[in-house]
Amino acid sequence: MEKQAWWKESVVYQIYPKSFCDGNGDGIGDIKGIISKLDYLAWLGVDVVWISPMYPSPGYDNGYDISDYESIAPCYGSMEEFETLLKEAHARDVKVVIDLVVNHSSNEHPWFLNALEGREASKREYYIWRDAAPGGGPPNNWGALFGGPAWTRDEKSGQYYLNLFSSRQPDLNWENPALREQIYKMMRRWLDRGVDGFRMDVISLIAKGDDFSDGPAGKSGYHDPRARIAANPKVHEYLKEMKEAVWADRDVMTVGEASATTLENAVLFSNADGSELDMVFQFEHMDLDGGETFKWNDKAIPPAGLKAVMTKWQKGLYKRGWNALFWDNHDQPRMLSRLGDEGDLRETSAKMLAACLLMLQGTPFIFQGDELGMSNMRFTSPDQLRDSESINAYERYTGEKMFTKEQMLHYISLKSRDTARIPMQWNGEAGAGFTSGKPWMDVHPNHVYVNAKEQAGRVDSVLLFYKELIRIRHRHLAAVYGRYEPFETENEDVFAYFRVWEDETLYVCCNFTATAVAFPVPKRLRAAHARCLLGNVERSAYLEKGRLEAYEALILRLNVTDIEEAPRG
Ligand code: TEU
Ligand code: CA
């Protein structure tokens, strides 16, 4: 049986602070704004919030380029306000997890400024340096995720530093014990302040290994080294060391962002003996619509592929590790826009996606706005973009005439990180209730009808459906610990599964298509007295007729004594 833990039974809500709630009218979300929404989050039933970075940063990567790990950026507030936030959250039984971004720092971090002073500088070895290739130029053909080479030349020494994301995010050298020590001490200081854990940015990439050879180049002309780096076993040593140094004596929650990792590595990261992290985000399902030009295409995620990937991770981590479940985050387009419907079936499809995710095994993460059925921003001009990844890609692909401007804006509206980073839709007024000033990113025009205020008072809203789903997770341990058993795996349209646990079995079935479909009712269900816990259509014809309506989702609870006498199937 699965070992029980509070962080397995929790539902997490991700706050992207810049776009969550602006407390002082300067157009940027802040701590004061977050505090003002704690009642909302507690009402919704979330147990933990993860807040994306609020540290001082030049903002090249929206805070994922940190220039001071120990403070709060003035645009978000002060350390005193942050401490108030912790106190107020804890008073409502909501835990607070912060973002730990230690694969790289900002190029404006004092450590890096020191490192630039020369080969003998005291912090030089906090970063990763190589000489130029024999004929000149970067040491190898690796590319940076946000465009260009993964190496930047330092004029003074003539050496190159490694930057897997951008030249403004130099990678930290985890082989250096002094660097590791500094990071562990910094983490302990945050725990001493009262934070309840860490979401660890690209933690799978911190140990670079020794293999700095060229690799096969993609269409970008560069090699993407992430899978190779993530395969280096050294990362597990660092995480064990980190745990011992930082939280072995504390009850915290840790979730690793495991980009480019394999299932076997994820098992190690989140291993059941607890020697590394509690859980990991994997991205295999997010990459199902990728292609030659990275994410810039109009390919869609095939529902059958999604089901297969989720099944692989559900089964693969069962009793061996623990999943962190998500459809959306600040790096991904909204799943509603990817696989649901933005028109008449918006609410039905948003509820279906929510039910499908929140009933799986693992700790669910809700990204701000998911609970309202927020959808992708449709950009009409490059001036609306804020993310360097989108801006660089727009310039590069239109510059090289690979895509027209219209095409590129279309792809950016489908896939970019900007699509989901727009302001939270609190109400239908100008500024969407997010700000009284001019928002740092345009608000979605649909905020006039997709917003929290309207939904809070409507019983059939997406928001109340989420609240109910969270309640089900809290009340039915089968939803947390139950064994995942997929049903009718070959079906292309419907994602259906059982969660089997002690004296309780749940059955979840979700129609991923915009039309009604026939779907068999499992024998187990016919025999048992199935009770409907939640559904998203007014009158379900499933149990009687074996028909699921467009985007229908149903969660049924089976009476176990009935099942035992029933034939398997
Ligand atoms: O993201 C890591 C990562 O590799 C991806 O999520 C990536 O941003 C995406 O696939 C690109 O399309 C983390 C953070 O979540 C992200 O916001 C940061 O930009 C990145 O690390 C660097 O810190
Ligand atoms: Ca503000």
Coordinates of C-alpha atoms and ligand atoms in Angstrom, one line a residue:
M1 CA 0.0 0.0 0.0
E2 CA 1.1 3.6 -0.6
K3 CA 2.7 5.3 2.3
Q4 CA 0.4 8.2 3.5
A5 CA 1.6 11.8 3.7
W6 CA 0.0 15.2 3.9
W7 CA 1.6 16.4 0.7
K8 CA 0.1 13.4 -1.2
E9 CA -3.3 14.4 0.1
S10 CA -2.9 18.1 -0.8
V11 CA -4.0 20.1 -3.8
V12 CA -1.6 22.8 -4.8
Y13 CA -2.4 26.1 -6.5
Q14 CA 0.3 27.8 -8.5
I15 CA 0.4 31.6 -8.3
Y16 CA 2.3 33.4 -11.0
P17 CA 2.7 36.6 -8.9
K18 CA 3.2 39.1 -11.7
S19 CA -0.3 38.3 -13.0
F20 CA -2.2 37.2 -10.0
C21 CA -3.4 40.3 -8.2
D22 CA -2.1 43.9 -8.1
G23 CA -2.5 45.5 -4.7
N24 CA -1.1 49.0 -5.5
G25 CA -2.3 49.8 -9.0
D26 CA 1.1 49.8 -10.8
G27 CA -0.1 47.0 -13.2
I28 CA 2.1 44.3 -11.7
G29 CA 0.8 41.7 -9.3
D30 CA 2.3 41.8 -5.8
I31 CA 2.3 40.3 -2.3
K32 CA -0.4 42.6 -1.0
G33 CA -2.6 41.3 -3.9
I34 CA -1.9 37.7 -3.0
I35 CA -2.8 38.4 0.7
S36 CA -6.1 39.9 -0.4
K37 CA -6.9 36.6 -2.2
L38 CA -6.0 34.1 0.5
D39 CA -9.7 33.9 1.6
Y40 CA -10.5 32.9 -2.0
L41 CA -7.9 30.2 -2.0
A42 CA -8.9 28.9 1.4
W43 CA -12.6 28.9 0.3
L44 CA -11.6 26.9 -2.9
G45 CA -10.0 24.4 -0.6
V46 CA -6.4 24.4 -1.8
D47 CA -3.9 23.2 0.8
V48 CA -0.7 24.6 -0.6
V49 CA 0.3 27.5 -2.9
W50 CA 3.4 27.5 -5.0
I51 CA 4.5 31.0 -5.8
S52 CA 6.7 31.5 -8.8
P53 CA 9.9 33.6 -8.1
M54 CA 9.5 37.0 -6.4
Y55 CA 13.3 37.6 -5.9
P56 CA 15.1 40.6 -7.3
S57 CA 15.8 40.0 -10.9
P58 CA 16.6 41.9 -14.1
G59 CA 13.5 40.2 -15.4
Y60 CA 14.9 38.8 -18.6
D61 CA 13.1 35.5 -17.9
N62 CA 10.4 37.0 -15.7
G63 CA 12.1 36.3 -12.4
Y64 CA 13.7 33.0 -13.4
D65 CA 16.9 35.0 -13.6
I66 CA 17.6 35.8 -10.0
S67 CA 20.1 38.4 -8.9
D68 CA 19.6 38.0 -5.2
Y69 CA 18.3 34.7 -3.6
E70 CA 17.8 36.3 -0.2
S71 CA 15.4 39.2 -0.8
I72 CA 12.0 40.1 -2.3
A73 CA 11.9 42.3 -5.4
P74 CA 10.5 45.8 -4.6
C75 CA 7.8 45.4 -7.3
Y76 CA 6.3 42.5 -5.3
G77 CA 6.8 44.1 -1.8
S78 CA 9.1 43.7 1.1
M79 CA 10.4 40.8 3.2
E80 CA 8.1 42.1 6.0
E81 CA 5.1 41.7 3.6
F82 CA 6.3 38.3 2.6
E83 CA 6.4 37.3 6.3
T84 CA 2.8 38.6 6.7
L85 CA 1.8 36.5 3.7
L86 CA 3.2 33.4 5.4
K87 CA 1.4 34.2 8.6
E88 CA -1.9 34.9 6.9
A89 CA -1.6 31.8 4.8
H90 CA -0.8 29.6 7.7
A91 CA -3.7 31.1 9.7
R92 CA -6.0 29.8 6.9
D93 CA -4.2 26.4 6.9
V94 CA -2.6 27.1 3.5
K95 CA 1.0 26.2 3.1
V96 CA 3.4 28.2 1.0
V97 CA 6.0 26.7 -1.3
I98 CA 8.5 29.0 -3.0
D99 CA 10.4 28.6 -6.3
L100 CA 14.1 27.6 -6.0
V101 CA 16.0 28.5 -9.2
V102 CA 19.5 27.1 -8.7
N103 CA 20.4 25.6 -12.0
H104 CA 21.5 29.1 -13.0
S105 CA 21.5 32.6 -11.6
S106 CA 21.1 35.9 -13.4
N107 CA 24.2 37.3 -15.1
E108 CA 23.7 40.3 -12.8
H109 CA 24.0 38.2 -9.6
P110 CA 27.0 39.4 -7.5
W111 CA 28.6 35.9 -7.8
F112 CA 28.6 36.2 -11.6
L113 CA 29.9 39.8 -11.5
N114 CA 32.7 38.5 -9.4
A115 CA 33.3 35.6 -11.7
L116 CA 33.7 37.9 -14.6
E117 CA 36.7 39.6 -12.9
G118 CA 39.0 36.9 -14.1
R119 CA 40.2 33.3 -13.8
E120 CA 41.4 33.9 -10.3
A121 CA 38.2 35.5 -9.0
S122 CA 36.9 33.9 -5.8
K123 CA 33.5 33.0 -7.4
R124 CA 34.9 32.0 -10.8
E125 CA 34.2 28.3 -10.2
Y126 CA 30.6 28.9 -9.2
Y127 CA 30.0 28.9 -13.0
I128 CA 31.0 26.6 -15.9
W129 CA 33.9 27.8 -18.1
R130 CA 35.5 26.3 -21.1
D131 CA 38.1 27.5 -23.6
A132 CA 37.1 28.2 -27.1
A133 CA 37.0 25.3 -29.6
P134 CA 40.4 24.6 -31.3
G135 CA 39.5 26.7 -34.4
G136 CA 37.8 29.4 -32.2
G137 CA 34.1 29.8 -31.4
P138 CA 32.0 28.1 -28.8
P139 CA 33.4 24.9 -27.1
N140 CA 30.6 22.7 -28.6
N141 CA 27.4 22.9 -30.7
W142 CA 24.9 23.0 -27.8
G143 CA 22.0 25.4 -28.1
A144 CA 20.3 27.5 -25.4
L145 CA 16.6 26.9 -24.9
F146 CA 15.6 30.5 -25.6
G147 CA 17.7 30.7 -28.8
G148 CA 21.3 31.0 -29.8
P149 CA 24.3 29.0 -28.5
A150 CA 24.5 27.6 -25.0
W151 CA 27.9 29.3 -24.6
T152 CA 28.7 33.0 -24.2
R153 CA 32.2 34.5 -24.7
D154 CA 33.6 36.5 -21.8
E155 CA 35.8 39.1 -23.5
K156 CA 38.1 39.6 -20.6
S157 CA 39.3 36.0 -20.2
G158 CA 38.5 34.8 -23.7
Q159 CA 36.7 31.8 -22.1
Y160 CA 33.1 30.8 -22.6
Y161 CA 30.5 30.2 -19.9
L162 CA 27.7 27.7 -20.2
N163 CA 24.1 29.0 -20.4
L164 CA 21.4 26.3 -21.1
F165 CA 18.6 28.8 -21.1
S166 CA 20.0 32.2 -22.2
S167 CA 23.2 34.2 -22.0
R168 CA 21.6 36.1 -19.1
Q169 CA 21.2 32.9 -17.1
P170 CA 24.6 31.5 -16.6
D171 CA 24.5 27.9 -15.3
L172 CA 25.8 27.3 -11.8
N173 CA 28.6 24.8 -11.2
W174 CA 27.2 22.2 -8.9
E175 CA 30.6 20.4 -8.8
N176 CA 31.8 23.2 -6.6
P177 CA 31.3 22.4 -2.9
A178 CA 31.4 26.0 -1.8
L179 CA 28.6 26.9 -4.2
R180 CA 26.5 24.0 -2.9
E181 CA 27.1 25.1 0.6
Q182 CA 25.9 28.6 -0.1
I183 CA 22.7 27.3 -1.7
Y184 CA 21.9 25.0 1.2
K185 CA 22.4 27.8 3.7
M186 CA 20.2 30.1 1.7
M187 CA 17.5 27.4 1.6
R188 CA 17.6 26.9 5.3
R189 CA 17.2 30.6 5.8
W190 CA 13.9 30.5 3.8
L191 CA 12.7 27.5 5.9
D192 CA 13.6 29.4 9.1
R193 CA 11.4 32.2 7.8
G194 CA 8.5 29.7 7.7
V195 CA 8.2 28.6 4.1
D196 CA 6.8 25.1 3.7
G197 CA 8.9 23.8 0.9
F198 CA 10.4 24.3 -2.6
R199 CA 9.4 23.8 -6.2
M200 CA 12.8 23.3 -7.8
D201 CA 13.3 24.7 -11.2
V202 CA 14.9 22.4 -13.8
I203 CA 16.5 20.5 -11.0
S204 CA 17.1 17.5 -13.3
L205 CA 19.7 19.6 -15.1
I206 CA 22.0 20.8 -12.3
A207 CA 24.7 18.1 -12.8
K208 CA 26.2 18.6 -16.2
G209 CA 28.5 15.5 -16.3
D210 CA 31.8 15.3 -18.2
D211 CA 30.5 14.7 -21.7
F212 CA 30.8 18.1 -23.4
S213 CA 31.0 16.7 -26.9
D214 CA 29.0 17.8 -29.9
G215 CA 25.6 16.2 -30.4
P216 CA 23.3 15.8 -33.4
A217 CA 22.0 19.3 -34.4
G218 CA 18.3 20.0 -34.9
K219 CA 16.7 22.5 -37.3
S220 CA 18.0 25.3 -35.1
G221 CA 21.5 24.4 -36.0
Y222 CA 22.2 23.5 -32.4
H223 CA 22.2 20.3 -30.3
D224 CA 19.8 20.2 -27.4
P225 CA 21.9 18.6 -24.5
R226 CA 19.1 18.4 -21.9
A227 CA 18.3 14.7 -22.2
R228 CA 22.0 13.9 -21.9
I229 CA 22.5 16.1 -18.9
A230 CA 19.4 14.8 -17.2
A231 CA 20.7 11.3 -17.5
N232 CA 23.8 12.1 -15.4
P233 CA 23.4 10.1 -12.1
K234 CA 25.3 12.7 -10.1
V235 CA 22.1 14.8 -9.7
H236 CA 20.9 12.2 -7.3
E237 CA 23.9 12.6 -5.1
Y238 CA 23.4 16.3 -4.9
L239 CA 19.8 16.0 -4.0
K240 CA 20.6 13.5 -1.2
E241 CA 23.2 15.8 0.1
M242 CA 20.7 18.8 -0.2
K243 CA 18.1 16.9 1.7
E244 CA 20.5 16.0 4.5
A245 CA 21.8 19.6 4.7
V246 CA 18.5 21.4 4.4
W247 CA 15.3 19.6 5.4
A248 CA 16.1 16.2 6.9
D249 CA 14.9 17.5 10.2
R250 CA 11.8 19.3 8.9
D251 CA 8.4 18.4 7.4
V252 CA 8.5 20.2 4.1
M253 CA 7.2 19.6 0.6
T254 CA 9.6 19.3 -2.3
V255 CA 8.7 19.1 -6.0
G256 CA 11.3 18.9 -8.7
E257 CA 10.8 20.1 -12.2
A258 CA 12.3 17.2 -14.0
S259 CA 12.7 18.4 -17.6
A260 CA 13.9 15.9 -20.1
T261 CA 14.0 13.1 -17.6
T262 CA 13.2 9.4 -17.9
L263 CA 10.7 7.4 -15.9
E264 CA 13.6 5.6 -14.1
N265 CA 15.2 8.9 -13.1
A266 CA 11.8 10.2 -11.9
V267 CA 11.5 7.1 -9.7
L268 CA 14.9 8.0 -8.1
F269 CA 14.0 11.7 -7.7
S270 CA 10.7 10.8 -5.9
N271 CA 11.7 7.5 -4.5
A272 CA 9.5 6.0 -1.8
D273 CA 12.3 5.9 0.7
G274 CA 12.2 9.8 0.7
S275 CA 15.9 10.3 0.3
E276 CA 15.5 12.8 -2.5
L277 CA 12.4 14.8 -3.4
D278 CA 8.7 14.2 -2.7
M279 CA 7.5 14.4 -6.3
V280 CA 8.4 15.4 -9.8
F281 CA 6.8 17.2 -12.7
Q282 CA 7.4 15.3 -15.9
F283 CA 6.8 16.8 -19.3
E284 CA 6.2 14.0 -21.7
H285 CA 2.5 14.8 -22.1
M286 CA 3.4 18.5 -22.7
D287 CA 5.7 17.6 -25.6
L288 CA 3.2 15.5 -27.6
D289 CA 2.5 18.4 -29.9
G290 CA 6.1 19.4 -30.5
G291 CA 7.9 19.1 -33.8
E292 CA 10.9 20.0 -35.9
T293 CA 10.5 23.7 -35.2
F294 CA 10.2 23.1 -31.4
K295 CA 6.7 24.1 -30.3
W296 CA 6.0 26.5 -33.2
N297 CA 3.5 24.6 -35.2
D298 CA -0.3 24.0 -35.2
K299 CA -0.1 20.3 -34.2
A300 CA -2.5 19.3 -31.4
I301 CA -2.0 16.8 -28.6
P302 CA -3.7 13.5 -29.6
P303 CA -6.0 12.4 -26.7
A304 CA -5.0 8.8 -27.2
G305 CA -1.3 9.8 -26.9
L306 CA -2.1 11.8 -23.8
K307 CA -3.8 8.8 -22.3
A308 CA -0.9 6.5 -23.1
V309 CA 1.7 8.9 -21.5
M310 CA -0.4 9.5 -18.4
T311 CA -0.9 5.7 -18.0
K312 CA 2.9 5.1 -18.4
W313 CA 3.6 7.6 -15.5
Q314 CA 0.7 6.5 -13.4
K315 CA 1.8 2.9 -13.5
G316 CA 5.5 3.6 -13.5
L317 CA 5.6 5.6 -10.3
Y318 CA 3.0 3.5 -8.5
K319 CA 4.5 2.7 -5.1
R320 CA 7.9 3.6 -6.3
G321 CA 7.7 7.4 -6.5
W322 CA 5.0 10.1 -6.7
N323 CA 3.6 12.2 -9.5
A324 CA 3.0 15.9 -9.6
L325 CA 0.0 16.3 -11.8
F326 CA -0.6 19.3 -14.0
W327 CA -2.2 20.4 -17.3
D328 CA -1.0 24.0 -17.1
N329 CA 1.6 26.2 -15.7
H330 CA 3.4 29.5 -16.5
D331 CA 5.3 27.7 -19.3
Q332 CA 2.5 26.0 -21.1
P333 CA -0.6 27.1 -23.1
R334 CA -3.9 26.3 -21.4
M335 CA -5.0 22.7 -21.7
L336 CA -8.5 24.1 -22.3
S337 CA -7.2 25.7 -25.5
R338 CA -5.2 22.6 -26.4
L339 CA -7.8 19.9 -26.0
G340 CA -11.0 21.6 -24.9
D341 CA -13.4 24.0 -26.4
E342 CA -13.2 27.8 -26.2
G343 CA -16.8 28.3 -27.4
D344 CA -20.1 26.9 -26.2
L345 CA -18.6 23.9 -24.6
R346 CA -16.0 25.9 -22.7
E347 CA -17.3 25.1 -19.2
T348 CA -18.1 21.5 -20.0
S349 CA -14.7 20.8 -21.4
A350 CA -12.9 22.7 -18.6
K351 CA -14.7 20.6 -16.1
M352 CA -13.9 17.4 -18.0
L353 CA -10.2 18.2 -18.1
A354 CA -10.3 19.1 -14.4
A355 CA -12.0 15.9 -13.4
C356 CA -9.6 13.8 -15.5
L357 CA -6.5 15.3 -13.9
L358 CA -7.7 15.7 -10.3
M359 CA -8.7 12.1 -10.0
L360 CA -5.4 10.7 -11.1
Q361 CA -2.7 9.5 -8.7
G362 CA -0.3 12.2 -7.6
T363 CA -0.5 15.6 -6.2
P364 CA -2.5 17.9 -8.5
F365 CA -1.3 21.4 -9.3
I366 CA -3.9 24.0 -10.4
F367 CA -2.5 26.9 -12.3
Q368 CA -4.2 30.2 -11.5
G369 CA -7.2 30.7 -13.8
D370 CA -7.6 27.0 -14.6
E371 CA -10.4 27.0 -12.0
L372 CA -12.3 29.5 -14.1
G373 CA -11.8 27.9 -17.5
M374 CA -9.4 30.6 -18.6
S375 CA -8.1 30.1 -22.1
N376 CA -5.1 31.2 -24.2
M377 CA -4.6 34.8 -25.1
R378 CA -4.9 35.4 -28.8
F379 CA -2.2 37.8 -29.8
T380 CA -2.7 40.2 -32.6
S381 CA 0.6 42.1 -32.4
P382 CA 4.1 41.2 -31.3
D383 CA 3.9 44.3 -29.0
Q384 CA 1.7 42.3 -26.7
L385 CA 4.4 39.6 -26.1
R386 CA 6.5 39.8 -22.9
D387 CA 8.4 36.4 -22.8
S388 CA 11.9 36.4 -24.3
E389 CA 11.2 32.9 -25.7
S390 CA 8.3 34.1 -27.8
I391 CA 9.9 37.4 -28.8
N392 CA 13.2 35.7 -29.8
A393 CA 11.3 33.0 -31.8
Y394 CA 9.1 35.6 -33.5
E395 CA 12.1 37.6 -34.6
R396 CA 14.1 34.6 -35.7
Y397 CA 11.5 32.7 -37.6
T398 CA 10.0 35.7 -39.3
G399 CA 13.5 37.1 -39.9
E400 CA 14.7 34.0 -41.6
K401 CA 11.4 33.9 -43.5
M402 CA 10.6 30.5 -42.2
F403 CA 7.1 31.6 -41.2
T404 CA 5.1 34.8 -42.0
K405 CA 4.3 37.2 -39.2
E406 CA 0.7 36.1 -39.2
Q407 CA 1.8 32.4 -39.0
M408 CA 4.1 33.1 -36.2
L409 CA 1.6 35.1 -34.1
H410 CA -0.8 32.2 -34.7
Y411 CA 1.7 29.6 -33.4
I412 CA 2.5 31.9 -30.5
S413 CA -1.2 32.2 -29.6
L414 CA -1.4 28.4 -29.6
K415 CA 1.8 27.4 -27.8
S416 CA 3.7 30.2 -26.2
R417 CA 4.3 30.8 -22.6
D418 CA 2.8 34.2 -22.9
T419 CA -0.6 32.7 -23.6
A420 CA -1.1 31.6 -20.0
R421 CA 0.8 34.4 -18.3
I422 CA -1.9 37.0 -18.8
P423 CA -3.6 38.6 -15.8
M424 CA -6.0 36.5 -13.6
Q425 CA -9.6 37.3 -14.4
W426 CA -11.2 38.3 -11.1
N427 CA -14.2 40.3 -12.5
G428 CA -15.6 41.7 -15.7
E429 CA -14.4 45.3 -15.2
A430 CA -11.6 47.0 -17.1
G431 CA -8.3 45.4 -15.8
A432 CA -10.3 42.3 -15.0
G433 CA -10.1 43.1 -11.3
F434 CA -6.4 42.3 -11.5
T435 CA -5.3 45.9 -11.5
S436 CA -6.8 49.4 -11.3
G437 CA -3.9 50.6 -13.4
K438 CA -2.5 49.5 -16.8
P439 CA -1.7 45.8 -16.6
W440 CA 1.8 44.7 -17.6
M441 CA 0.2 42.3 -20.1
D442 CA -3.1 42.8 -21.9
V443 CA -6.1 41.2 -20.2
H444 CA -8.0 38.6 -22.2
P445 CA -11.1 40.2 -23.8
N446 CA -13.2 37.3 -22.5
H447 CA -12.8 38.4 -18.9
V448 CA -16.1 40.2 -19.3
Y449 CA -17.8 36.8 -19.1
V450 CA -15.0 34.4 -17.8
N451 CA -14.2 35.7 -14.3
A452 CA -14.2 34.6 -10.7
K453 CA -16.9 37.0 -9.5
E454 CA -19.5 35.7 -11.9
Q455 CA -18.6 32.1 -11.2
A456 CA -18.5 32.3 -7.4
G457 CA -22.2 32.8 -7.3
R458 CA -23.3 30.3 -9.9
V459 CA -23.7 26.6 -8.8
D460 CA -22.9 25.1 -12.2
S461 CA -19.7 27.2 -12.7
V462 CA -16.3 25.8 -13.5
L463 CA -15.1 27.3 -10.2
L464 CA -17.6 25.5 -8.1
F465 CA -16.8 22.3 -10.0
Y466 CA -13.2 22.6 -9.0
K467 CA -14.2 23.3 -5.4
E468 CA -16.2 20.1 -5.4
L469 CA -13.4 18.1 -7.0
I470 CA -11.0 19.3 -4.3
R471 CA -13.5 18.2 -1.7
I472 CA -13.8 14.8 -3.3
R473 CA -10.0 14.4 -3.2
H474 CA -10.1 15.3 0.5
R475 CA -12.9 13.0 1.4
H476 CA -12.1 10.0 -0.7
L477 CA -8.7 8.5 -0.1
A478 CA -9.1 6.3 -3.2
A479 CA -8.6 9.5 -5.2
V480 CA -5.3 9.9 -3.6
Y481 CA -3.9 6.5 -2.9
G482 CA -6.0 4.2 -5.1
R483 CA -4.3 2.0 -7.7
Y484 CA -4.8 3.3 -11.2
E485 CA -6.4 0.9 -13.6
P486 CA -7.1 2.2 -17.1
F487 CA -10.3 0.9 -18.7
E488 CA -10.6 0.4 -22.5
T489 CA -7.1 1.6 -23.3
E490 CA -7.6 1.2 -27.0
N491 CA -10.4 3.7 -27.2
E492 CA -9.2 6.9 -28.9
D493 CA -11.8 9.3 -27.6
V494 CA -12.4 8.4 -23.9
F495 CA -10.0 8.4 -21.0
A496 CA -11.5 6.1 -18.4
Y497 CA -9.9 4.6 -15.3
F498 CA -10.5 3.1 -11.9
R499 CA -8.9 4.0 -8.7
V500 CA -8.9 1.0 -6.4
W501 CA -8.2 1.4 -2.7
E502 CA -9.1 -0.6 0.3
D503 CA -12.9 -0.5 0.6
E504 CA -13.4 2.1 -2.0
T505 CA -13.2 2.1 -5.8
L506 CA -13.7 5.2 -8.0
Y507 CA -14.5 5.1 -11.7
V508 CA -13.7 8.1 -13.8
C509 CA -14.6 8.5 -17.5
C510 CA -13.9 11.5 -19.7
N511 CA -15.0 12.1 -23.3
F512 CA -12.2 14.1 -24.9
T513 CA -14.3 14.8 -28.0
A514 CA -16.8 17.5 -29.0
T515 CA -19.5 14.9 -29.9
A516 CA -21.4 12.3 -28.1
V517 CA -19.8 8.8 -28.2
A518 CA -20.7 5.3 -27.3
F519 CA -18.6 3.9 -24.5
P520 CA -19.0 0.5 -22.8
V521 CA -20.0 0.4 -19.1
P522 CA -17.6 -1.8 -17.2
K523 CA -19.1 -5.0 -15.8
R524 CA -17.9 -4.0 -12.4
L525 CA -20.1 -1.0 -12.5
R526 CA -23.2 -2.8 -13.6
A527 CA -22.9 -5.2 -10.7
A528 CA -22.1 -2.6 -8.1
H529 CA -24.4 0.1 -6.9
A530 CA -22.4 2.9 -8.4
R531 CA -23.1 6.3 -6.9
C532 CA -22.3 9.5 -8.9
L533 CA -20.0 11.8 -7.0
L534 CA -19.8 14.4 -9.8
G535 CA -20.6 14.9 -13.4
N536 CA -20.6 17.8 -15.8
V537 CA -23.7 17.3 -17.9
E538 CA -27.2 17.8 -16.8
R539 CA -28.6 14.3 -17.5
S540 CA -26.1 11.6 -18.1
A541 CA -27.2 8.7 -20.4
Y542 CA -24.0 6.8 -19.7
L543 CA -25.2 4.2 -17.2
E544 CA -28.4 3.5 -19.0
K545 CA -27.4 3.8 -22.6
G546 CA -23.6 3.6 -22.7
R547 CA -23.4 7.1 -24.2
L548 CA -21.2 9.9 -23.1
E549 CA -22.1 13.4 -24.2
A550 CA -19.6 15.9 -25.7
Y551 CA -16.8 16.4 -23.2
E552 CA -18.7 14.5 -20.6
A553 CA -16.9 13.6 -17.4
L554 CA -18.3 11.3 -14.7
I555 CA -16.9 10.3 -11.3
L556 CA -18.6 7.3 -9.8
R557 CA -18.1 5.6 -6.5
L558 CA -18.5 1.8 -6.4
N559 CA -19.8 -0.2 -3.5
V560 CA -17.0 -2.6 -2.9
T561 CA -18.9 -5.5 -1.4
D562 CA -20.9 -5.5 -4.6
I563 CA -17.9 -5.6 -6.8
E564 CA -16.3 -8.5 -5.0
E565 CA -19.2 -10.7 -6.1
A566 CA -19.1 -9.3 -9.6
P567 CA -17.1 -10.7 -12.5
R568 CA -13.8 -8.8 -13.2
G569 CA -13.7 -6.5 -16.1
Ligands
TEU1 O1 11.3 25.8 -17.1 C1 12.1 24.8 -17.6 C2 11.9 24.3 -19.0 O2 12.8 23.7 -19.5 C3 10.6 24.4 -19.7 O3 9.5 24.5 -18.9 C4 10.7 25.5 -20.7 O4 10.6 26.7 -20.1 C5 9.6 25.4 -21.7 O5 9.5 24.1 -22.1 C6 10.1 26.2 -22.9 O6 9.0 26.3 -23.8 C7 11.8 26.5 -16.0 C8 10.8 27.6 -15.6 O7 9.5 27.0 -15.3 C9 10.7 28.6 -16.7 O8 9.8 29.6 -16.5 C10 12.1 29.2 -16.9 O9 12.2 30.0 -18.0 C11 13.2 28.1 -17.0 O10 13.0 27.0 -16.1 C12 14.5 28.7 -16.8 O11 14.6 29.0 -15.4
CA2 CA 1.7 46.1 -7.9

